[in-house]
Coordinates of C-alpha atoms and ligand atoms in Angstrom, one line a residue:
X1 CA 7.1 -6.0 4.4
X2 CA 7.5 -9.0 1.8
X3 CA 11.2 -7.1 0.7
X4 CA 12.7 -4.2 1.4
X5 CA 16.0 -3.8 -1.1
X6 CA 16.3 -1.1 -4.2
X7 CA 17.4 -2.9 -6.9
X8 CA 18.8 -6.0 -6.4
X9 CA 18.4 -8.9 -3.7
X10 CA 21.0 -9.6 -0.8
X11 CA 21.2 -11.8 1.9
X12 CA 19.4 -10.1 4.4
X13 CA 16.9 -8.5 2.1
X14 CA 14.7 -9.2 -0.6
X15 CA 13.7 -6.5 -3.2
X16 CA 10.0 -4.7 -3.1
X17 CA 6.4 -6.1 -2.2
X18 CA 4.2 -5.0 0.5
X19 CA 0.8 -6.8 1.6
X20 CA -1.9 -5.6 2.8
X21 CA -4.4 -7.4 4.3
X22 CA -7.4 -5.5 4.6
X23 CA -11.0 -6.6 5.5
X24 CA -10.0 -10.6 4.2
X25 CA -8.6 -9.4 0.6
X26 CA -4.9 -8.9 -0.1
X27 CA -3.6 -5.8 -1.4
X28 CA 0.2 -6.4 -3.6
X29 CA 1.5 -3.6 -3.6
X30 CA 5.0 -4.3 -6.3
X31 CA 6.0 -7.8 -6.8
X32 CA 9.7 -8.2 -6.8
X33 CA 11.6 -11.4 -7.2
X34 CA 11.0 -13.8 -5.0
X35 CA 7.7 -12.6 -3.4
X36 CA 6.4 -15.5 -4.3
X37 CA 8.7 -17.7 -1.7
X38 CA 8.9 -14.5 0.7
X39 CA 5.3 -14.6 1.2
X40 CA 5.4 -18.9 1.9
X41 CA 7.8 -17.6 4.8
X42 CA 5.3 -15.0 6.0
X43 CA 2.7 -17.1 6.2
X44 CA 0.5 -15.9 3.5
X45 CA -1.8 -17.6 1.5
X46 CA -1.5 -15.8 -2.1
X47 CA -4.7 -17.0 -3.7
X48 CA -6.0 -14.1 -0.7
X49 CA -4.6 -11.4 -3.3
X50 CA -7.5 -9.8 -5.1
X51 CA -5.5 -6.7 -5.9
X52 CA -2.0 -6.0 -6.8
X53 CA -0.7 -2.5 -7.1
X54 CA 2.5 -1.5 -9.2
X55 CA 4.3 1.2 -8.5
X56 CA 6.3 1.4 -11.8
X57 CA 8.2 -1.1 -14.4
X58 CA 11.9 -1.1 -12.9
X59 CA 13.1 -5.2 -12.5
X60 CA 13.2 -5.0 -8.2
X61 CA 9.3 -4.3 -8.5
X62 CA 8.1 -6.2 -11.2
X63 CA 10.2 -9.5 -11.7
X64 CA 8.1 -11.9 -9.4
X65 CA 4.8 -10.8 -11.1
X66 CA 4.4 -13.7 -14.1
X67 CA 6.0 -16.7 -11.4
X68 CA 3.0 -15.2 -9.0
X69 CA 0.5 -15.4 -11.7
X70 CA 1.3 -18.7 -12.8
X71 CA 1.4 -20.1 -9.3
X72 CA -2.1 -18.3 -8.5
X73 CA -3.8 -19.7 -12.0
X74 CA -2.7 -23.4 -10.9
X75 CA -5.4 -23.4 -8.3
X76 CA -8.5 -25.2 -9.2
X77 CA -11.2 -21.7 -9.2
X78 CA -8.5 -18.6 -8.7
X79 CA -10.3 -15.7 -8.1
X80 CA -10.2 -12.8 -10.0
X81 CA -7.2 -10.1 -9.8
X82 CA -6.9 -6.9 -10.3
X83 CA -3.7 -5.3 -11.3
X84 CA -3.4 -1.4 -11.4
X85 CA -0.4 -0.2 -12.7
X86 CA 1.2 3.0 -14.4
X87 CA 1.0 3.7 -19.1
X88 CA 2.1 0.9 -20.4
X89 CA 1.0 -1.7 -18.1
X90 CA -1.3 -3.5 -20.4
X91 CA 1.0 -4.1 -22.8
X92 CA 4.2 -5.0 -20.6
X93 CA 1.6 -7.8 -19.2
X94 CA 0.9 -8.9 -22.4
X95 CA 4.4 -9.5 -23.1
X96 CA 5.1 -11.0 -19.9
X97 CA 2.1 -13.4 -20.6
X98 CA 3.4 -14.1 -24.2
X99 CA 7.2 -14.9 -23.1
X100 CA 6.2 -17.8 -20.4
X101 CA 4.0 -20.8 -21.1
X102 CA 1.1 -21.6 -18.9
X103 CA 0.1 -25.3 -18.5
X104 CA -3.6 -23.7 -17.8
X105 CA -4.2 -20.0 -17.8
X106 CA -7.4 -19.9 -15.3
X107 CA -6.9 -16.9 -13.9
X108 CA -9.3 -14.1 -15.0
X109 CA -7.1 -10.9 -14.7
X110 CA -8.3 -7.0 -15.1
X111 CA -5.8 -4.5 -16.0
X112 CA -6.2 -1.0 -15.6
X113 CA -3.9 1.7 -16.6
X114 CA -3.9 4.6 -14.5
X115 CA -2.7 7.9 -16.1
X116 CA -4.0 10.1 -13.0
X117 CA -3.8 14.0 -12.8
X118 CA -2.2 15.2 -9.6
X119 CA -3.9 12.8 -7.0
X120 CA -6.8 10.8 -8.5
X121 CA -9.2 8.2 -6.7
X122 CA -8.8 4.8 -8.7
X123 CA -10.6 2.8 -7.0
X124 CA -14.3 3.1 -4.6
X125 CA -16.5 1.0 -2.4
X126 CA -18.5 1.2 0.6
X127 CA -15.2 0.3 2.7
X128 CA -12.0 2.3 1.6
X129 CA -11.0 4.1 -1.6
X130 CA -7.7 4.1 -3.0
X131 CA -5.4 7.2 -4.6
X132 CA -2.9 7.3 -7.1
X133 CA -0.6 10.0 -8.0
X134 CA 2.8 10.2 -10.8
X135 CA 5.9 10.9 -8.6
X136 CA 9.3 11.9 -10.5
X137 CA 11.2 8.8 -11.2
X138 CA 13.0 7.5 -14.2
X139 CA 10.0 5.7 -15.4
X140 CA 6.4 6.2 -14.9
X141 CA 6.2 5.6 -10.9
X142 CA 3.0 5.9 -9.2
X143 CA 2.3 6.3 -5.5
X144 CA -0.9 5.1 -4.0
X145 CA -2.8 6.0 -0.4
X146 CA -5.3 3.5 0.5
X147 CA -7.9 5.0 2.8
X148 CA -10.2 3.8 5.0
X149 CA -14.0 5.4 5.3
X150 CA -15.3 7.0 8.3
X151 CA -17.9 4.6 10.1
X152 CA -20.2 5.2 12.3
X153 CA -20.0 3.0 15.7
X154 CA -23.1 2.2 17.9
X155 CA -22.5 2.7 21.7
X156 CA -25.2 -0.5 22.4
X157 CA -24.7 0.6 26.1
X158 CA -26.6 3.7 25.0
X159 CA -28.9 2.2 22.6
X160 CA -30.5 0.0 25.2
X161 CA -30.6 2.5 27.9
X162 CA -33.2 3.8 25.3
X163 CA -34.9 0.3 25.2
X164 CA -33.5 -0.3 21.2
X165 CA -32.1 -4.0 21.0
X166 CA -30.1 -5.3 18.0
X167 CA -32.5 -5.1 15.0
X168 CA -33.5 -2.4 11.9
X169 CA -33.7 0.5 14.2
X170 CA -29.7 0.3 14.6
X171 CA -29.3 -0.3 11.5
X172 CA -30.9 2.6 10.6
X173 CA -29.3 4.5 13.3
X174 CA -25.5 2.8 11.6
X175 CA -26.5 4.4 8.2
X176 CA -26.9 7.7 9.8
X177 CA -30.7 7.9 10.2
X178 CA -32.9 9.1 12.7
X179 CA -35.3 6.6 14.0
X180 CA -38.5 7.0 16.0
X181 CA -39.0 4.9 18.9
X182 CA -42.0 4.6 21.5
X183 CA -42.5 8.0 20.5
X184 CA -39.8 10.0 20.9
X185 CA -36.8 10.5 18.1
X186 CA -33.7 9.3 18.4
X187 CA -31.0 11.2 16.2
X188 CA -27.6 8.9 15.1
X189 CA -25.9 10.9 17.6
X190 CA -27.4 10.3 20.5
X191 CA -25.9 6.1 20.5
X192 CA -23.1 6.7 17.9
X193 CA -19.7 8.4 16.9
X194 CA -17.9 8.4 14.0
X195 CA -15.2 6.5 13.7
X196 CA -12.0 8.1 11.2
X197 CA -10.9 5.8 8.9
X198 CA -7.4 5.3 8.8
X199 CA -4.5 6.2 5.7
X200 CA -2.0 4.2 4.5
X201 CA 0.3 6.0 2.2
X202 CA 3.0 4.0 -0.1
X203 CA 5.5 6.5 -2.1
X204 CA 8.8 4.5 -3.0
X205 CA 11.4 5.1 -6.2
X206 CA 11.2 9.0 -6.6
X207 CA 12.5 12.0 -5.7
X208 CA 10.4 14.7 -3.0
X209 CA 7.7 16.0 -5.5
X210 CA 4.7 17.9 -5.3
X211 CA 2.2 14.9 -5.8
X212 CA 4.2 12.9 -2.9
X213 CA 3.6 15.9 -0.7
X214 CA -0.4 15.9 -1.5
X215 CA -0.9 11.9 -1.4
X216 CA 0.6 11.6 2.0
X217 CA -1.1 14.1 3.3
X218 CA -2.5 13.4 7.3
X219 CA -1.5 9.6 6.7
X220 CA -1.5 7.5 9.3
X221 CA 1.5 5.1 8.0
X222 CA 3.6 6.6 5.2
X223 CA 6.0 4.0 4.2
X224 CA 8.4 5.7 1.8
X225 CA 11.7 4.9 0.5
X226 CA 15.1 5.8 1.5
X227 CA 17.6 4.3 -0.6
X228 CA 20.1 6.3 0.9
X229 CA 21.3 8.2 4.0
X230 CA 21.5 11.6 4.0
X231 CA 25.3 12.4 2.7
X232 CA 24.7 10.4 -0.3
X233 CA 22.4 13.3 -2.2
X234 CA 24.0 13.7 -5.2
X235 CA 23.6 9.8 -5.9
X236 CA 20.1 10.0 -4.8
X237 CA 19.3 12.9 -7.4
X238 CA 21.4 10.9 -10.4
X239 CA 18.8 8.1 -9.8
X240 CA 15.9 9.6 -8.6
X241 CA 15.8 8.0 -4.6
X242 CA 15.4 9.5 -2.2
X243 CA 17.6 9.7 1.2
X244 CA 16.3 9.4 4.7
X245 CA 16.3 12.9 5.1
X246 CA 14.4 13.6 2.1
X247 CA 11.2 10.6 3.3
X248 CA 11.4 12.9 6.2
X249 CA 10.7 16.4 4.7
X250 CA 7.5 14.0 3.0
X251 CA 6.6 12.8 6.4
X252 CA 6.9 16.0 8.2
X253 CA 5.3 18.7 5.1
X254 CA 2.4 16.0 4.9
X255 CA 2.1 15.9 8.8
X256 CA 1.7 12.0 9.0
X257 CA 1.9 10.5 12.4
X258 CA 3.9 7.5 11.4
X259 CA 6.7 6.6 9.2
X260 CA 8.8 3.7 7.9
X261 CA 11.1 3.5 5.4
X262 CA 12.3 1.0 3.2
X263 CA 14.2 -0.3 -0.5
X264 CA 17.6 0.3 0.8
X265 CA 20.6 0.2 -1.2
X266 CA 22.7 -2.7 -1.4
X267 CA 25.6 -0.8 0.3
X268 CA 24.5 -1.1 4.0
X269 CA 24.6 -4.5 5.5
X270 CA 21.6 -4.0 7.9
X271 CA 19.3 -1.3 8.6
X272 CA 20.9 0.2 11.9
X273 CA 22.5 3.3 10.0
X274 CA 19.3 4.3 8.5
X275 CA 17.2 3.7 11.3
X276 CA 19.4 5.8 13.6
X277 CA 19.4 8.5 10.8
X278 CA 15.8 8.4 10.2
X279 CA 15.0 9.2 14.0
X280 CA 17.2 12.4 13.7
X281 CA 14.7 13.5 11.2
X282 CA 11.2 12.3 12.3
X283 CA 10.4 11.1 15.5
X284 CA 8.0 8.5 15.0
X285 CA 10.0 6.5 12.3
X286 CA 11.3 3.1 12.2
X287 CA 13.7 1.6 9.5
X288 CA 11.9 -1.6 7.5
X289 CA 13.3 -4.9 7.5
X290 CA 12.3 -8.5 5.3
X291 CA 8.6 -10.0 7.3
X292 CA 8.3 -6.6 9.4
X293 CA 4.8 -6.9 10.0
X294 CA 2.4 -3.5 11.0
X295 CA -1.5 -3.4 12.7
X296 CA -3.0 -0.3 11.6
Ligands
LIG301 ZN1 13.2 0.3 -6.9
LIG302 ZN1 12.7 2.3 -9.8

């Protein structure tokens, strides 16, 4: 958790940008001002980002996107990056391209504009897929799940009371196959089980909806905003964040197991009042705070 304020910075917290670090990539998810610095604290090498998610175009998520870019395109080979973002995301990056001068622009960036219906896959390999769904902000704010695939794990204790050794046959046996073997078949199931993937939901500047309900659904993690505690409602509605109790009715009508909130207003100091408010609501919920750092 690279920052974990709404709107403006303090000095205990910075404003939004999650990382990800999933099978040696990085995964931005928003890109706030000062990520940049935040993620030198961390520890975190940002030429690992191969992906950066944004959530919507509001300055707390945004703002440390061109410094980032410009850092990233001073190395000597960057690597390509991916940026997903909501309509318009092209053309803001144009701009924001346009407005600052780059010694040396090296880096090779793909943009895609996502305009999903209801929950959509955006993105497919042989590891993990990744969802996107509108939410009900003031601007065009997507939510995204990032989902591991089942895989299927070899029990080699099994395999070589059968006599099979590290080779083809288990590979063949991994992809789901049956194989035969000094003549007698041996089905996937007989060495393996399937592992279940695990979900990471992401839903931050919007109100409950029906599309936060449906992204979150079964997650493992949900990390969801809570700009405010529960007797601040009204305000909530007037801007469109959401309270503790309201990332809770997510959590709990999505069943997740796990939940952490985060982007809290500028009016409490630390996190203590939400966190003991969130654990009224759900159980297995902690509060966020600046360099928190989760192993799914
Ligand atoms: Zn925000
Ligand atoms: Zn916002």
């Amino acid at each position: 958790m690279l920052g974990t304020s709404c709107m403006v910075p303090t000095k205990e917290r910075n404003v939004q940008a999650i990382y990800v670090d999933f099978k040696g990539g990085g995964i931005l998810f928003d890109c706030g001002e000062g990520t940049q610095r935040q993620m030198n604290i961390a520890g975190i090498n940002r030429n690992k980002i191969r992906k950066i998610l944004l959530t919507h175009w509001h300055g707390d998520h945004v703002s440390g996107l061109i410094g980032l870019l410009q850092t990233m395109s001073n190395n000597e080979n960057p690597q390509k990056v991916f940026i997903f973002g909501p309509r318009e995301t092209k053309e803001r990056i144009a701009h924001l391209l346009r407005a600052v001068s780059f010694e040396n622009n090296r880096i090779e960036l793909e943009i895609k504009e996502l305009n999903p219906d209801g929950v959509e896959k955006i993105f497919d390999n042989e590891d993990y897929f990744i969802e996107a769904a509108y939410l009900e902000h003031k601007l065009p704010c997507l939510g995204f799940s990032l989902v591991e695939k089942d895989k299927r794990k070899i029990n080699m204790v099994k395999a070589k009371k059968l006599g099979l050794r590290e080779g083809p046959l288990i590979g063949k046996l991994q992809s789901g196959k049956s194989v035969s073997f000094k003549g007698q078949t041996i089905s996937p199931d007989d060495v393996s089980h399937m592992q279940k993937g695990k979900k990471l939901s992401i839903i931050l500047d919007t109100l409950p909806c029906k599309n936060a309900y449906e992204l979150a659904k079964e997650a493992d993690l949900l990390i969801a905003e809570s700009a405010y505690t529960s007797e601040m409602e009204e305000k909530s509605l007037e801007y469109k964040h959401m309270t503790t109790k309201q990332a809770a009715l997510i959590a709990t009508t999505a069943n997740v197991k796990k939940l952490i909130i985060t982007h809290f207003s500028q009016r409490y100091k630390t996190n203590k009042e939400l966190e003991e408010e969130i654990k009224t609501f759900f159980q297995n919920s902690q509060a966020a705070y600046d360099f928190m750092s989760i192993k799914l």
